[in-house]
Structure formats: C-alpha cells, structure tokens
mmCIF file of C-alpha atoms in Angstrom:
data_model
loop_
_atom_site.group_PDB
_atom_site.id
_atom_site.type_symbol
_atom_site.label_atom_id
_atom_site.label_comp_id
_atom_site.label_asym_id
_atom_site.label_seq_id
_atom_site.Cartn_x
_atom_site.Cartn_y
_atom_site.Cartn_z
ATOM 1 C CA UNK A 1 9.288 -3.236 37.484
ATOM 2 C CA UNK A 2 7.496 -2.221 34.376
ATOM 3 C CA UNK A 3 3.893 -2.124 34.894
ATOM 4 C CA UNK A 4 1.873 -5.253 33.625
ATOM 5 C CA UNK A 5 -0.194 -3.005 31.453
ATOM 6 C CA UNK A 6 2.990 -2.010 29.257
ATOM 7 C CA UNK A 7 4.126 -5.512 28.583
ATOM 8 C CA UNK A 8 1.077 -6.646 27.869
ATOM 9 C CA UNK A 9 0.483 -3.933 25.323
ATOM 10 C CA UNK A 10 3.690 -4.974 24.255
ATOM 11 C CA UNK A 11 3.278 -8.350 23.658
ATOM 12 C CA UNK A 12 -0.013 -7.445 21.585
ATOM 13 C CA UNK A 13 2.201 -5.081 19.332
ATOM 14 C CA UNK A 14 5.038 -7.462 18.629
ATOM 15 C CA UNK A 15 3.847 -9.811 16.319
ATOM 16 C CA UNK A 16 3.331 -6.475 13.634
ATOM 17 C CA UNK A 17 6.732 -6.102 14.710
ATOM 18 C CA UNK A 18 8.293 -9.102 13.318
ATOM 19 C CA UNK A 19 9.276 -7.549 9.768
ATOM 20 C CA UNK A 20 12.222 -6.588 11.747
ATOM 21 C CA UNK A 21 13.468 -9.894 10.606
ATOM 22 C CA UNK A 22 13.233 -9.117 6.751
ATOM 23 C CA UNK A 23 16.777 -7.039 7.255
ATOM 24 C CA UNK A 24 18.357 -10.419 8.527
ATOM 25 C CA UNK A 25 17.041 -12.303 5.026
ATOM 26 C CA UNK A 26 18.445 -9.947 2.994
ATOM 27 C CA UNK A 27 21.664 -9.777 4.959
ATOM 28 C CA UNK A 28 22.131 -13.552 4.534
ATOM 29 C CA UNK A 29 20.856 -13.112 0.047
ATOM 30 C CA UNK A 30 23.697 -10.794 -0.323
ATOM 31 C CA UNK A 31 26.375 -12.996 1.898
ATOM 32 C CA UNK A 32 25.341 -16.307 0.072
ATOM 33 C CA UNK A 33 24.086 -15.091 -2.674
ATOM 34 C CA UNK A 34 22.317 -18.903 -4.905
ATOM 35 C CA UNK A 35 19.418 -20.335 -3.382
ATOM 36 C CA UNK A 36 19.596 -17.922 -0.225
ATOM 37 C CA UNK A 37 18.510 -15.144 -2.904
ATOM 38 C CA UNK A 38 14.888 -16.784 -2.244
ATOM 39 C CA UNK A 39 15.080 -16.048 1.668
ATOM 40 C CA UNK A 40 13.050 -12.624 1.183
ATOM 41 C CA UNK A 41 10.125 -13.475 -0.425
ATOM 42 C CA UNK A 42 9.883 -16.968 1.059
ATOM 43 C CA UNK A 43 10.323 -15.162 4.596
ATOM 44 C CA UNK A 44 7.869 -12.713 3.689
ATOM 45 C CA UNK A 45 4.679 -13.549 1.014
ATOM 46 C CA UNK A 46 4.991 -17.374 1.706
ATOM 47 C CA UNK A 47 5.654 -17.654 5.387
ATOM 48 C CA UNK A 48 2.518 -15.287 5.942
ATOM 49 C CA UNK A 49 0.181 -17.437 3.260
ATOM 50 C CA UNK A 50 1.427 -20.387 5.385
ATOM 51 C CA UNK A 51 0.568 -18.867 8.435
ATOM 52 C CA UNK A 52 -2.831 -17.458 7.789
ATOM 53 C CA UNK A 53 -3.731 -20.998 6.176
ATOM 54 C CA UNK A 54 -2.210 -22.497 9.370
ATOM 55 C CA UNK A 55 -3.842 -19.194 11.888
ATOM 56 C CA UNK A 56 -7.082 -18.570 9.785
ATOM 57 C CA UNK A 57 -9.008 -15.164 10.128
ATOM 58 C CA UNK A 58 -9.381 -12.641 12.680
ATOM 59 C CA UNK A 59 -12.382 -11.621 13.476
ATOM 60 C CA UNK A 60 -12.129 -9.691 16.807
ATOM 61 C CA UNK A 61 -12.543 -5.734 16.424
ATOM 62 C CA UNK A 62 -10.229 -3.737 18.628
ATOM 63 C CA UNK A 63 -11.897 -1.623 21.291
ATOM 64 C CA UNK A 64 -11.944 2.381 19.759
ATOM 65 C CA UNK A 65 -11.383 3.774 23.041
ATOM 66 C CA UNK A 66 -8.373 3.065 23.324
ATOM 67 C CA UNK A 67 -6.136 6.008 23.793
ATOM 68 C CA UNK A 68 -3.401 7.236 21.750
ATOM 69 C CA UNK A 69 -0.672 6.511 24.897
ATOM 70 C CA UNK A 70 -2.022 2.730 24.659
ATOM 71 C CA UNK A 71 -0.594 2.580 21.144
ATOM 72 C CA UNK A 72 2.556 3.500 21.743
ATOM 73 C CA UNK A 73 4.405 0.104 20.543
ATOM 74 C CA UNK A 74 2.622 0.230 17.710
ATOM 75 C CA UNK A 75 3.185 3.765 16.860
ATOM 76 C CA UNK A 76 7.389 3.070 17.062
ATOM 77 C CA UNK A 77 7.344 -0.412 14.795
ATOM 78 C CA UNK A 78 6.101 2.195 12.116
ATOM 79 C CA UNK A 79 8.677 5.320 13.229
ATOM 80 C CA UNK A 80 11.822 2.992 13.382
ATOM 81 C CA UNK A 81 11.821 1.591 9.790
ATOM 82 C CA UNK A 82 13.253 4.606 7.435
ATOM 83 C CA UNK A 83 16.432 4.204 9.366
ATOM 84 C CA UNK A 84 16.301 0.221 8.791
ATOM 85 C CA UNK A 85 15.335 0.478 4.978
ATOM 86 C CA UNK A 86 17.956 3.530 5.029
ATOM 87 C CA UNK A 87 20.708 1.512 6.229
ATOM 88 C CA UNK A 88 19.890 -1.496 4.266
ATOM 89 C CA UNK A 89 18.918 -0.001 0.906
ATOM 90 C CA UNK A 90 22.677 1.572 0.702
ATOM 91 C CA UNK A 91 24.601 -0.414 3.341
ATOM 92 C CA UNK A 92 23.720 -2.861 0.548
ATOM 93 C CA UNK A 93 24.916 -1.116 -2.183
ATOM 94 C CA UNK A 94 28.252 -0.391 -0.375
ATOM 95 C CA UNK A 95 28.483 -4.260 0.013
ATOM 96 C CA UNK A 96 27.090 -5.244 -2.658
ATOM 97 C CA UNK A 97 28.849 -3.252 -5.823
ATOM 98 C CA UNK A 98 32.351 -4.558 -4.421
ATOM 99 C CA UNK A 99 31.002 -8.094 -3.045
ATOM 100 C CA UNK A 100 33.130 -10.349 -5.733
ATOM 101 C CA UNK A 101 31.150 -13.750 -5.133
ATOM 102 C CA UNK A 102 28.069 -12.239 -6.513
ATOM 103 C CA UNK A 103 27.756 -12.418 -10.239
ATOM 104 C CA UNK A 104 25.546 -9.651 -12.025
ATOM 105 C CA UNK A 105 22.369 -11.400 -11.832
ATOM 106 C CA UNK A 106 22.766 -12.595 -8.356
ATOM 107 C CA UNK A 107 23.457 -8.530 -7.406
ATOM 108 C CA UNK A 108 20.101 -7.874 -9.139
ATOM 109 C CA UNK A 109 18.853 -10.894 -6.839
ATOM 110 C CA UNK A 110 19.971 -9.395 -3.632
ATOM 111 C CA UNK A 111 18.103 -6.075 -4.070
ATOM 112 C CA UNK A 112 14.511 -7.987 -5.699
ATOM 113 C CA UNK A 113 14.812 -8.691 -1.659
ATOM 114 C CA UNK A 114 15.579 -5.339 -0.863
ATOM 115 C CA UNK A 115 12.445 -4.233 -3.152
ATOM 116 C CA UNK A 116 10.404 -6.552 -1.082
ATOM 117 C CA UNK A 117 11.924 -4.875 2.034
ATOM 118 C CA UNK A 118 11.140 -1.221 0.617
ATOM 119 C CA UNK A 119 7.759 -2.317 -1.102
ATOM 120 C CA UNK A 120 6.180 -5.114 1.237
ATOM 121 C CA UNK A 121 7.299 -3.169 4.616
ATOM 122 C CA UNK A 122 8.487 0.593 3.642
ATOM 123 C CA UNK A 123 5.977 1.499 1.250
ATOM 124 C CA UNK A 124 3.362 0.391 4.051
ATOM 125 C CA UNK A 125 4.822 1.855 6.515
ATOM 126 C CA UNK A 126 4.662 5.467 4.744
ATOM 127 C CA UNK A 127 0.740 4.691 3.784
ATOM 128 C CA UNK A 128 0.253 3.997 7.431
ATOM 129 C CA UNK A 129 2.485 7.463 8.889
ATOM 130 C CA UNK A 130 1.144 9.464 6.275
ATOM 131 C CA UNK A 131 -2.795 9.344 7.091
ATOM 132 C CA UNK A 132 -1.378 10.963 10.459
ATOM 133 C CA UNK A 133 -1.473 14.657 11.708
ATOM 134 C CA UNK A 134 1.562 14.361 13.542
ATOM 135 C CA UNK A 135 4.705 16.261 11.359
ATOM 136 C CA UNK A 136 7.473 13.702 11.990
ATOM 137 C CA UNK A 137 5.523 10.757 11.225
ATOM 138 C CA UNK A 138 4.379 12.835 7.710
ATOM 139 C CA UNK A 139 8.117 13.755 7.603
ATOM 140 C CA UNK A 140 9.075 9.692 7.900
ATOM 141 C CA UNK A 141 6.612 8.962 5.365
ATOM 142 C CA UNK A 142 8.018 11.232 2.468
ATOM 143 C CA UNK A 143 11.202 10.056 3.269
ATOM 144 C CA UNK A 144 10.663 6.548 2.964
ATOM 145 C CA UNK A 145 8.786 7.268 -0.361
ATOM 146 C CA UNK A 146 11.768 9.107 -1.644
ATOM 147 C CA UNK A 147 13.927 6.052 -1.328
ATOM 148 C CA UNK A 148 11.894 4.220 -3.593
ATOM 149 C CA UNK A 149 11.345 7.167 -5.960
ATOM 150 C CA UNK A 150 7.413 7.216 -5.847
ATOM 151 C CA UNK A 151 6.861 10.419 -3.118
ATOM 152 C CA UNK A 152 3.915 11.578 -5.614
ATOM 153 C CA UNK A 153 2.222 8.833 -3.919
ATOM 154 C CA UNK A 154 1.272 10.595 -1.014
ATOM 155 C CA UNK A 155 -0.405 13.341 -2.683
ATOM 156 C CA UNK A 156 -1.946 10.951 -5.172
ATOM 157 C CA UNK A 157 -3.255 8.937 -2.268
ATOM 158 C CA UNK A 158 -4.572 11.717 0.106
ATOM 159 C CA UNK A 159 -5.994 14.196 -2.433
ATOM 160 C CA UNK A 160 -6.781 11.848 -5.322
ATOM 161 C CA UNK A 161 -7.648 8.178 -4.153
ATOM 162 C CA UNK A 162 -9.481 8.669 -0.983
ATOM 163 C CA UNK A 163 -11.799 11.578 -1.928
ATOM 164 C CA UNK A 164 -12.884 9.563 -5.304
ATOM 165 C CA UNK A 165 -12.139 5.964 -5.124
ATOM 166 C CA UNK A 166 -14.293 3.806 -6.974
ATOM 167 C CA UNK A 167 -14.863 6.848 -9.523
ATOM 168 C CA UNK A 168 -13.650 7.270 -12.772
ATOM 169 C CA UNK A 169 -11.293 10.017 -11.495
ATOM 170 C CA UNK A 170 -9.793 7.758 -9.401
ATOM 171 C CA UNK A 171 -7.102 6.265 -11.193
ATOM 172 C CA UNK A 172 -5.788 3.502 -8.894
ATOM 173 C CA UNK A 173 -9.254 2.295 -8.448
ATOM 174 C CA UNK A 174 -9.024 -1.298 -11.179
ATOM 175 C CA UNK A 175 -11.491 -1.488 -13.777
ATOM 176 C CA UNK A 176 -13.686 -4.991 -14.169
ATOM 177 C CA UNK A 177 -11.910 -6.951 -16.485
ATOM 178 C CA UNK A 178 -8.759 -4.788 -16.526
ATOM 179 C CA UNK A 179 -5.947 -6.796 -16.017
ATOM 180 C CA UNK A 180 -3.112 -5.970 -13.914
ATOM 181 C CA UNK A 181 -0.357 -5.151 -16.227
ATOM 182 C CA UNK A 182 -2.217 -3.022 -18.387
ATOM 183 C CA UNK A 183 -3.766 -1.569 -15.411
ATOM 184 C CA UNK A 184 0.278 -1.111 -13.994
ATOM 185 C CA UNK A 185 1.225 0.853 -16.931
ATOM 186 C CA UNK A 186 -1.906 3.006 -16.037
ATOM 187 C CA UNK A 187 -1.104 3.909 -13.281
ATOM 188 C CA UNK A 188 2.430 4.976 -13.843
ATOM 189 C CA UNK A 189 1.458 7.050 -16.586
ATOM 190 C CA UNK A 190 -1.852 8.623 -14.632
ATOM 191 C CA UNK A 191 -1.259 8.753 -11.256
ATOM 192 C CA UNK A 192 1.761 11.231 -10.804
ATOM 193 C CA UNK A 193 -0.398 13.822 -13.396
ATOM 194 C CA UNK A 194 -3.391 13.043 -11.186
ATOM 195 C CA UNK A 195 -1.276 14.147 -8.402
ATOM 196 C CA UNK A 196 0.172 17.431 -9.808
ATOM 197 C CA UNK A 197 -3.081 18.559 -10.628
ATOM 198 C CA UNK A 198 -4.665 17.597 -7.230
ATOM 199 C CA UNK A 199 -2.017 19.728 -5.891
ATOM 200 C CA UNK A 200 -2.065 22.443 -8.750
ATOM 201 C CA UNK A 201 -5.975 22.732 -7.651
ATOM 202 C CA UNK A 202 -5.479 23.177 -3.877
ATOM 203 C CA UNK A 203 -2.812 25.553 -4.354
ATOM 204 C CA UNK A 204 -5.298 27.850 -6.644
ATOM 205 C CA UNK A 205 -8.023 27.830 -4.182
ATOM 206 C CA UNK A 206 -5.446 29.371 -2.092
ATOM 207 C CA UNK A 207 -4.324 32.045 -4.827
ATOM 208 C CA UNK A 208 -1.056 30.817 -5.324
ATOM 209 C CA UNK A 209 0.812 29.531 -8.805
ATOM 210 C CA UNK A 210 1.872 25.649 -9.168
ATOM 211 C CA UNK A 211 5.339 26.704 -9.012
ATOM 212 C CA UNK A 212 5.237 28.277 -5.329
ATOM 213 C CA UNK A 213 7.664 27.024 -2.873
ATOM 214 C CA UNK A 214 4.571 25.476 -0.900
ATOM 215 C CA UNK A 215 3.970 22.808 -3.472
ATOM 216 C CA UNK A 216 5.615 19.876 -2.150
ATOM 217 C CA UNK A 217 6.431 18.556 -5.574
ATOM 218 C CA UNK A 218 9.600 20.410 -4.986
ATOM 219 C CA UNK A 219 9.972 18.841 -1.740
ATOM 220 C CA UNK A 220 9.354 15.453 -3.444
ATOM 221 C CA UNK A 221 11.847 16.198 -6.237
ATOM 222 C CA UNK A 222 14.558 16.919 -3.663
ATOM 223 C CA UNK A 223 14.319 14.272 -1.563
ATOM 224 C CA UNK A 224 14.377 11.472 -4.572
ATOM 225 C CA UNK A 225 17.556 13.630 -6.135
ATOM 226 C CA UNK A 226 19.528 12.753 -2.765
ATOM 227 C CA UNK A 227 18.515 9.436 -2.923
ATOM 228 C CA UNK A 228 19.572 9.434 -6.177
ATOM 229 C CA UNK A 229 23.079 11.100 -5.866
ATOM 230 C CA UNK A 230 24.073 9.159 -3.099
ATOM 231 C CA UNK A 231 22.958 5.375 -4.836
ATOM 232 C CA UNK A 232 25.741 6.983 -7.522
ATOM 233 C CA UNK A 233 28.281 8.340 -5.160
ATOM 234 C CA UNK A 234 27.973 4.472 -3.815
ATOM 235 C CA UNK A 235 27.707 2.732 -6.261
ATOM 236 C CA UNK A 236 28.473 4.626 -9.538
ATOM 237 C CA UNK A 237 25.877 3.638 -12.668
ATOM 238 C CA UNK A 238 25.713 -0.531 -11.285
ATOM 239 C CA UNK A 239 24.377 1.357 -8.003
ATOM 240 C CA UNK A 240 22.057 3.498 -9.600
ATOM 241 C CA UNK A 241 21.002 0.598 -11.699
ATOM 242 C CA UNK A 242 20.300 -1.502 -8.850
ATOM 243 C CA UNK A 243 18.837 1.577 -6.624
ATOM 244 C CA UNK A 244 16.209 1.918 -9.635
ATOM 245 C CA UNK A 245 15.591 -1.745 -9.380
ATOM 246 C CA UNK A 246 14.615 -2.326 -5.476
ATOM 247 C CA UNK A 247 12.248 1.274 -6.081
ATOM 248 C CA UNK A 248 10.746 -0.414 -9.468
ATOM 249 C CA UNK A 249 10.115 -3.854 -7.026
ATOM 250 C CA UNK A 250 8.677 -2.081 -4.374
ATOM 251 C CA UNK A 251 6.392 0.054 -6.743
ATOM 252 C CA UNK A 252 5.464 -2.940 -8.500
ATOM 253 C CA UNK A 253 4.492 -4.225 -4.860
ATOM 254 C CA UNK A 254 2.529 -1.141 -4.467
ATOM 255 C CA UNK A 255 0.202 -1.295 -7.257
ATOM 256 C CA UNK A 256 -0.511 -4.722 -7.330
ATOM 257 C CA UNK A 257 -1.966 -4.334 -4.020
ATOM 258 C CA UNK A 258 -4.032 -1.326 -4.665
ATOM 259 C CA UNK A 259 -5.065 -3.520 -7.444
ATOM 260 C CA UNK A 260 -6.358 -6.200 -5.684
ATOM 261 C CA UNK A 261 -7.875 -3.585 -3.111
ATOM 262 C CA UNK A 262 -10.791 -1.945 -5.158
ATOM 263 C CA UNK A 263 -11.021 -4.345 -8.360
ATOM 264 C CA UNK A 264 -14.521 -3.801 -9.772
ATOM 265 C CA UNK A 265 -15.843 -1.873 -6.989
ATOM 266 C CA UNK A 266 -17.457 1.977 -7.758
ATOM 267 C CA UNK A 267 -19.913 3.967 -6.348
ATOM 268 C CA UNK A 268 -22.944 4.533 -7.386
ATOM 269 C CA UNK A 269 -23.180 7.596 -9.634
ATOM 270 C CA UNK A 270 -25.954 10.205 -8.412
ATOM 271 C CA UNK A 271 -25.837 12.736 -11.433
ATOM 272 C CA UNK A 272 -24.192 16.190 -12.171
ATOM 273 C CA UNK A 273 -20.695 14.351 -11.642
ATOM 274 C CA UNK A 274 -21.527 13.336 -7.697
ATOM 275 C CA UNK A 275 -21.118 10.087 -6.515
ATOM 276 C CA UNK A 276 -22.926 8.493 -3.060
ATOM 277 C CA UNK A 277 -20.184 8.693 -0.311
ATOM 278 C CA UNK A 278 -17.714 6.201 0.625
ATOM 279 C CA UNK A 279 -18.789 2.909 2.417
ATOM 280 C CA UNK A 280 -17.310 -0.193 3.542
ATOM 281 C CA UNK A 281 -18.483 -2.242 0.072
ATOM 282 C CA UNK A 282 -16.386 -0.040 -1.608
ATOM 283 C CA UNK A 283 -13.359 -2.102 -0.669
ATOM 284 C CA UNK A 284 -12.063 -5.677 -0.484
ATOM 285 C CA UNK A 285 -11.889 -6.707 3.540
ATOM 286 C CA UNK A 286 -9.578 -9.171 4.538
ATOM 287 C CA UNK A 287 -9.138 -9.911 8.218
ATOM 288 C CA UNK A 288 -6.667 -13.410 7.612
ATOM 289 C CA UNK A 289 -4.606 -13.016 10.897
ATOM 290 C CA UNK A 290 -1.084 -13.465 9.663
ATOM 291 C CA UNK A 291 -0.748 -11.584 6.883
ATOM 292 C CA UNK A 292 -2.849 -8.396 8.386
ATOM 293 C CA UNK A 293 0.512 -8.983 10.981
ATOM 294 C CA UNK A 294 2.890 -8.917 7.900
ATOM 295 C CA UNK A 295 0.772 -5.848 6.459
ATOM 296 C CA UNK A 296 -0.170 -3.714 9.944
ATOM 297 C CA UNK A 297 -3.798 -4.427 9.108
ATOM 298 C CA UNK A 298 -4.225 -2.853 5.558
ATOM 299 C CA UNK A 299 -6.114 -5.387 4.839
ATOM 300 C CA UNK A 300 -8.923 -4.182 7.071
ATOM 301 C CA UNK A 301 -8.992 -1.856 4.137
ATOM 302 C CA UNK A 302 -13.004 -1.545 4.083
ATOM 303 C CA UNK A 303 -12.525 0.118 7.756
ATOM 304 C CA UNK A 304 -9.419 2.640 6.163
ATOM 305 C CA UNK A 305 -11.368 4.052 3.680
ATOM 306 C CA UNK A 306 -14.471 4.484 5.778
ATOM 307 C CA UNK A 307 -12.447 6.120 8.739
ATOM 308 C CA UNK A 308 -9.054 6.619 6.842
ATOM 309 C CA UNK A 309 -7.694 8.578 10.330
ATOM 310 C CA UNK A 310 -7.664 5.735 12.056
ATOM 311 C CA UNK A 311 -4.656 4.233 12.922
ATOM 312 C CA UNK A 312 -3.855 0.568 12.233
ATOM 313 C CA UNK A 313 -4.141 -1.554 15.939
ATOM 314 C CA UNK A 314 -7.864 -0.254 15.513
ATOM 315 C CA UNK A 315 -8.944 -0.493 12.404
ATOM 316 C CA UNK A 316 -12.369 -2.820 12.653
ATOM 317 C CA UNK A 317 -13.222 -5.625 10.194
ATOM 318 C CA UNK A 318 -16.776 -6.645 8.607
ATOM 319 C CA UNK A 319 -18.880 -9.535 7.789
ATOM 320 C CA UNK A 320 -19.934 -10.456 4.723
ATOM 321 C CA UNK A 321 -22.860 -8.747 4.114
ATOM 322 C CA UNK A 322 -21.474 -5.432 5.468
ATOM 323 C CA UNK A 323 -18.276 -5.680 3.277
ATOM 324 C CA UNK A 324 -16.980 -8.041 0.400
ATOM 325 C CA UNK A 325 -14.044 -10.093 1.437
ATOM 326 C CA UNK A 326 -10.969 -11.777 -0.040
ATOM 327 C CA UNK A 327 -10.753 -15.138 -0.297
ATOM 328 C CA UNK A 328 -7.174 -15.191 0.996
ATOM 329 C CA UNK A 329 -4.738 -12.584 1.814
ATOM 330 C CA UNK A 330 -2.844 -10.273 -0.403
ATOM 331 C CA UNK A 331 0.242 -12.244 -0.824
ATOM 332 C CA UNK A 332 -2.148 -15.153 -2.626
ATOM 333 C CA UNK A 333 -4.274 -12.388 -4.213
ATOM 334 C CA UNK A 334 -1.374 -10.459 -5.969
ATOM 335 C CA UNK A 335 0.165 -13.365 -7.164
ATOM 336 C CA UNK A 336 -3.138 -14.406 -8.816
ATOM 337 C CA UNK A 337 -3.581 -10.617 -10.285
ATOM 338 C CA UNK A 338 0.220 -11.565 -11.867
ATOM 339 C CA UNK A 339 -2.322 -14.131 -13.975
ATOM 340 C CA UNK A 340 -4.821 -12.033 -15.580
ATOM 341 C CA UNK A 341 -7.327 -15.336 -16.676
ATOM 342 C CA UNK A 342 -7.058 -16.874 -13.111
ATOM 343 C CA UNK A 343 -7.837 -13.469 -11.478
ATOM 344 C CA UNK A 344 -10.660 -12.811 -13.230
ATOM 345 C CA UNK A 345 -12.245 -16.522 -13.126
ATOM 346 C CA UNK A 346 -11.824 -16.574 -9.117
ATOM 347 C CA UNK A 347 -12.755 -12.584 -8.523
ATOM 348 C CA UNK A 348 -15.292 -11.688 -11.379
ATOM 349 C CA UNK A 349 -18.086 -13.777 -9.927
ATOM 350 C CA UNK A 350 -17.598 -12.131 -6.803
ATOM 351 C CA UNK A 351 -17.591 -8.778 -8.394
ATOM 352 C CA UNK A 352 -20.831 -9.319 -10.343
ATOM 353 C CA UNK A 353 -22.536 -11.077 -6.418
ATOM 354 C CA UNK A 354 -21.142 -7.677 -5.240
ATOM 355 C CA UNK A 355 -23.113 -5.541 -7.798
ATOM 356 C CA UNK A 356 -26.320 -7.661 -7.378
ATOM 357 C CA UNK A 357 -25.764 -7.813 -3.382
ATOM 358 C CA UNK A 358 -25.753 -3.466 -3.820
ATOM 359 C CA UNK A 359 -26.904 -2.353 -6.447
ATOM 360 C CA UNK A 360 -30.123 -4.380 -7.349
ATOM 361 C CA UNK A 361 -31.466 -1.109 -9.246
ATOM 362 C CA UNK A 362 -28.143 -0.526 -12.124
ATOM 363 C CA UNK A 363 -28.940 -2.415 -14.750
ATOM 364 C CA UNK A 364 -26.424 -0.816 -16.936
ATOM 365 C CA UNK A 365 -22.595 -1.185 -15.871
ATOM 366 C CA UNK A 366 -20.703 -0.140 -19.237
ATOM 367 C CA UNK A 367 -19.914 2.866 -18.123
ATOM 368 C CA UNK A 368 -18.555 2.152 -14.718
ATOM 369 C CA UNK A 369 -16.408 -0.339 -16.491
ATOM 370 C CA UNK A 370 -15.538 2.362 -19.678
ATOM 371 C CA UNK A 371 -14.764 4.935 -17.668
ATOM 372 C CA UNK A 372 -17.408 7.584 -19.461
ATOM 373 C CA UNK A 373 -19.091 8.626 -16.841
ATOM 374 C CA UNK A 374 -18.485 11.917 -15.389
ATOM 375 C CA UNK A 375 -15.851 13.061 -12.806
ATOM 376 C CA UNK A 376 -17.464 13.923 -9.320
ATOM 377 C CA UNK A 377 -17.695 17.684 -8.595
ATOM 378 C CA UNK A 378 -14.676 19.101 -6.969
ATOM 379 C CA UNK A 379 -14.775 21.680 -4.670
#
C-alpha cells in the first residue's frame, strides 16, 4: 500500500502536472489540421485565464521546511519534459513534412502549437532546472534550450539578469514606456552579447582566454548544431524552416514574459555604479491559482528573485504593500504587452503608484527610464 503521505503529496503536485496534456493538442493540430490548429493555445493561455477568473488567487504560502524528499513529484513533472518536447518537436516534423492533408500554412500552424509547447512549458521548465545545483537537472535545462535555439539564455539569466535586474545593465529588465516589440528586438540583439561577456568576465577572473574549452558557449553551440542537423536530416530546408519557427514562437513566449515581469521597476541607484540589493518590489507578483499551475509558480516571481534557489512548490507570495502585483496572470498580461497603448494605459499608473509607494525621495526618473545611469560595480 503506498503510504498516505506519498499520494497526498501527489495529488498536491498533479495539477502543475497537467501540461502533460499540451502533447495530446498538438497531436490532434497536426492530424486535423483547420480549426483544431487553435487547440494549443486555447488549451493552454485561454483555458488557464478561464480558470484563474473562474479559481481566483492563491494566497497560501507553502511551508519552507519542507524537505527536498517531499518534493519529489514536483521535481519529476520538470525532469520528464525534454524527452516529451524531444519527441514531439521532431516526431512532428517526421509527420508533419510528409502529412499530405496539411497545406503549407496549416504545417506552419501545427508547430505555432509546438512553439507554445517549447515556449509556454519547455522554456519554463529549463528556467526552473537551471536555478538548481544538481548536474542532470542543469544538463536537462541546456538541452531543452538547445531545441529552441536560445541556450545563451541560461548564462544571460544566471550571470546577467539576476545579479542586476532592474539596472541599466540588465538588459531584459523593460524600460517605462518601452513597448514590447521594440523592447523584443532589444533583447535579441543585447542579450546573447550580454551573455558572452558575462562569461568572457568570469572566465578572466579565473586566468583563462574566452576561447577555453570551459566556456560553455561551445557547449551551447553544439548542442543547437544537433538540433539543427537533425530538423534537416528530417525534414530537409521545410523542416529546418519549421524547426526555426516553433524556437522563434517559443522565444517570442520568452520575452514577452520577462517583459511583463520587471516593466518599470529599478533599483534605486546608490552612487559609484552600486545599486541597493534586490527586494521583492523589484518584481511583478502574481499568485492567480491557475495559471501559477500552467507556469510552476513563476509568477511568484517577487519570491524568485529574492531567493532565486528556491525551488517552485515553495516559492512564497506577497501582499500588496510588500510587492506590486498583476492584475491578472501572464497569459492576459502578454497579450496586452502585444498592444503597446493598452499596456501602458492599464500598467503605467501602477508603475508611477509603485515609484511613489518606494521611492518617495527620487524626484528625478529620466535616467532610470534613459538608461544613462551607470552600470553597478562588478566584481
């Protein structure tokens, strides 16, 4: 008999579990292909924004004893998906290149739903296994970031946006009044430098050239040429082409949440490049119950920057006046960001409440906003 402890741990795990489901979507898009093309993102971004309207918040915080045995279920949701997305991402190329009933645009369809599958699940996934200490989870997070050609991100992320978000050296952190696509293009052209020279730096302290074997840009850069060679041994160039389409989907994914996650928030600036450390007001909290289900909890994201070890069943949530919060989930918020004037009337008031709430004593923003004021020391 298993033990009632188990299953009930169990039962507690399963519902961040249910992306499991996605696979089955996209399995029916690429059979059907029409209207069943829509089964992804409906089953994904609009069931959860129905569901949290439907659920509401969650407010309960998670008890931060609990030991890292206890968390076993939720450990293996994250550890099993780079063989799902493997599977998927070029099971569906096999089937999809020779499926005849599918006309061009209605291939392109099918993997938009695998891009949700690599961006909404895989690409969250990786974020979650590579804050971990643990080689094979950091292992399953590169490789999931290869197949969606973006494995700078983990670098970028570790080295780069959690040391120095809400700086000016932080380049995922979204400007006041910067809209998303501009801020997109951005970030494509910033962060990957940012990364190389976050790396390039931490390989000098250590006396040793960019080029050394020990940079893993040249593991990054090997894993996304397999990925690569095998889309084209698939699929020839229509498999490349629509390989390079789910990664662009699930980047685009990607960036519009870490857009909505730290618009118009900085820290304060101290002087001689140093800037105070980070808090919980230094990102958007949202503790909507569904879609933190859909999302393992990133949207607890005030908690993951202030104790960015932590795994997801515990991250905590805050009240208002401890942490600014979302007025709905990310799938709502990232389809307002797609509308720069509707983003910034619902979200600019709240950033300007945020900087009064604060930071009573700037009285000058500009250069938060401009971007001139210094980097913060590195050391």
């Amino acid at each position: 008999m298993v033990p009632a402890s188990k299953v009930a741990r169990f039962s507690h795990a399963a519902p961040f579990g249910i992306s499991i489901v996605l696979p089955i979507l996209v399995y029916f898009a690429a059979t059907k292909g029409g209207w069943y093309l829509l089964l992804p993102p409906l089953g994904t971004w609009w069931l959860y924004t129905g569901l949290d309207a439907w659920l509401g918040r969650n407010t309960d915080n998670p008890d931060l004893n609990t030991t890292e045995d206890q968390l076993f279920w939720y450990r293996l949701i994250t550890m099993v998906w780079f063989p799902i997305q493997f599977v998927m991402i070029y099971g569906m190329l096999i089937y999809v290149t020779g499926a005849d009933h599918l006309s061009a645009g209605e291939k392109f369809g099918v993997f938009f739903g695998v891009g949700v599958l690599s961006g909404t699940v895989g690409i969250v996934y990786s974020h979650e296994l590579m804050h971990q200490s643990n080689r094979l989870e950091r292992w399953l997070a590169d490789l999931l970031l290869s197949t969606v050609l973006y494995s700078h991100f983990r670098t970028e992320h570790l080295l780069v946006h959690h040391p120095h978000v809400g700086t000016t050296r932080d380049a995922v952190t979204a400007r006041y009044n910067e809209g998303f696509h501009r801020y997109f293009a951005r970030v494509l052209r910033e962060a990957p430098i940012s990364a190389w020279r976050a790396e390039r730096a931490m390989l000098a302290r250590r006396g040793l050239s960019a080029l050394d074997g020990k940079n893993p840009f040249w593991r990054y850069g090997a894993l996304q040429l397999m990925a690569v060679i095998l889309a084209v041994l698939i699929g020839g160039w229509l498999g490349l082409a629509l390989f390079a389409f789910q990664a662009l989907i699930a980047v685009w994914q990607l960036e519009l949440t870490n857009y909505v996650e730290h618009y118009g928030l900085t820290r304060k600036h101290l002087g001689n490049g140093k800037y105070e450390h980070v808090m919980p007001h230094h990102s958007w909290n949202a503790d909507h119950r569904a879609s933190n289900w859909l999302l393992i909890n990133l949207q607890r994201h005030s908690d993951h920057h202030y104790k960015p070890a932590r795994r997801f069943p515990l991250l905590q949530t805050y009240p208002e006046g401890e942490a600014p919060q979302l007025p709905f989930g990310y799938p709502v918020m990232t389809a307002l960001a797609m509308v720069p004037p509707l983003w910034r009337r619902r979200m600019n008031p709240r950033v300007r409440e945020w900087r009064k709430r604060y930071y009573p004593d700037v009285t000058d923003w500009a250069p938060y906003k401009n971007g001139t004021l210094p980097p913060p020391v590195i050391r």
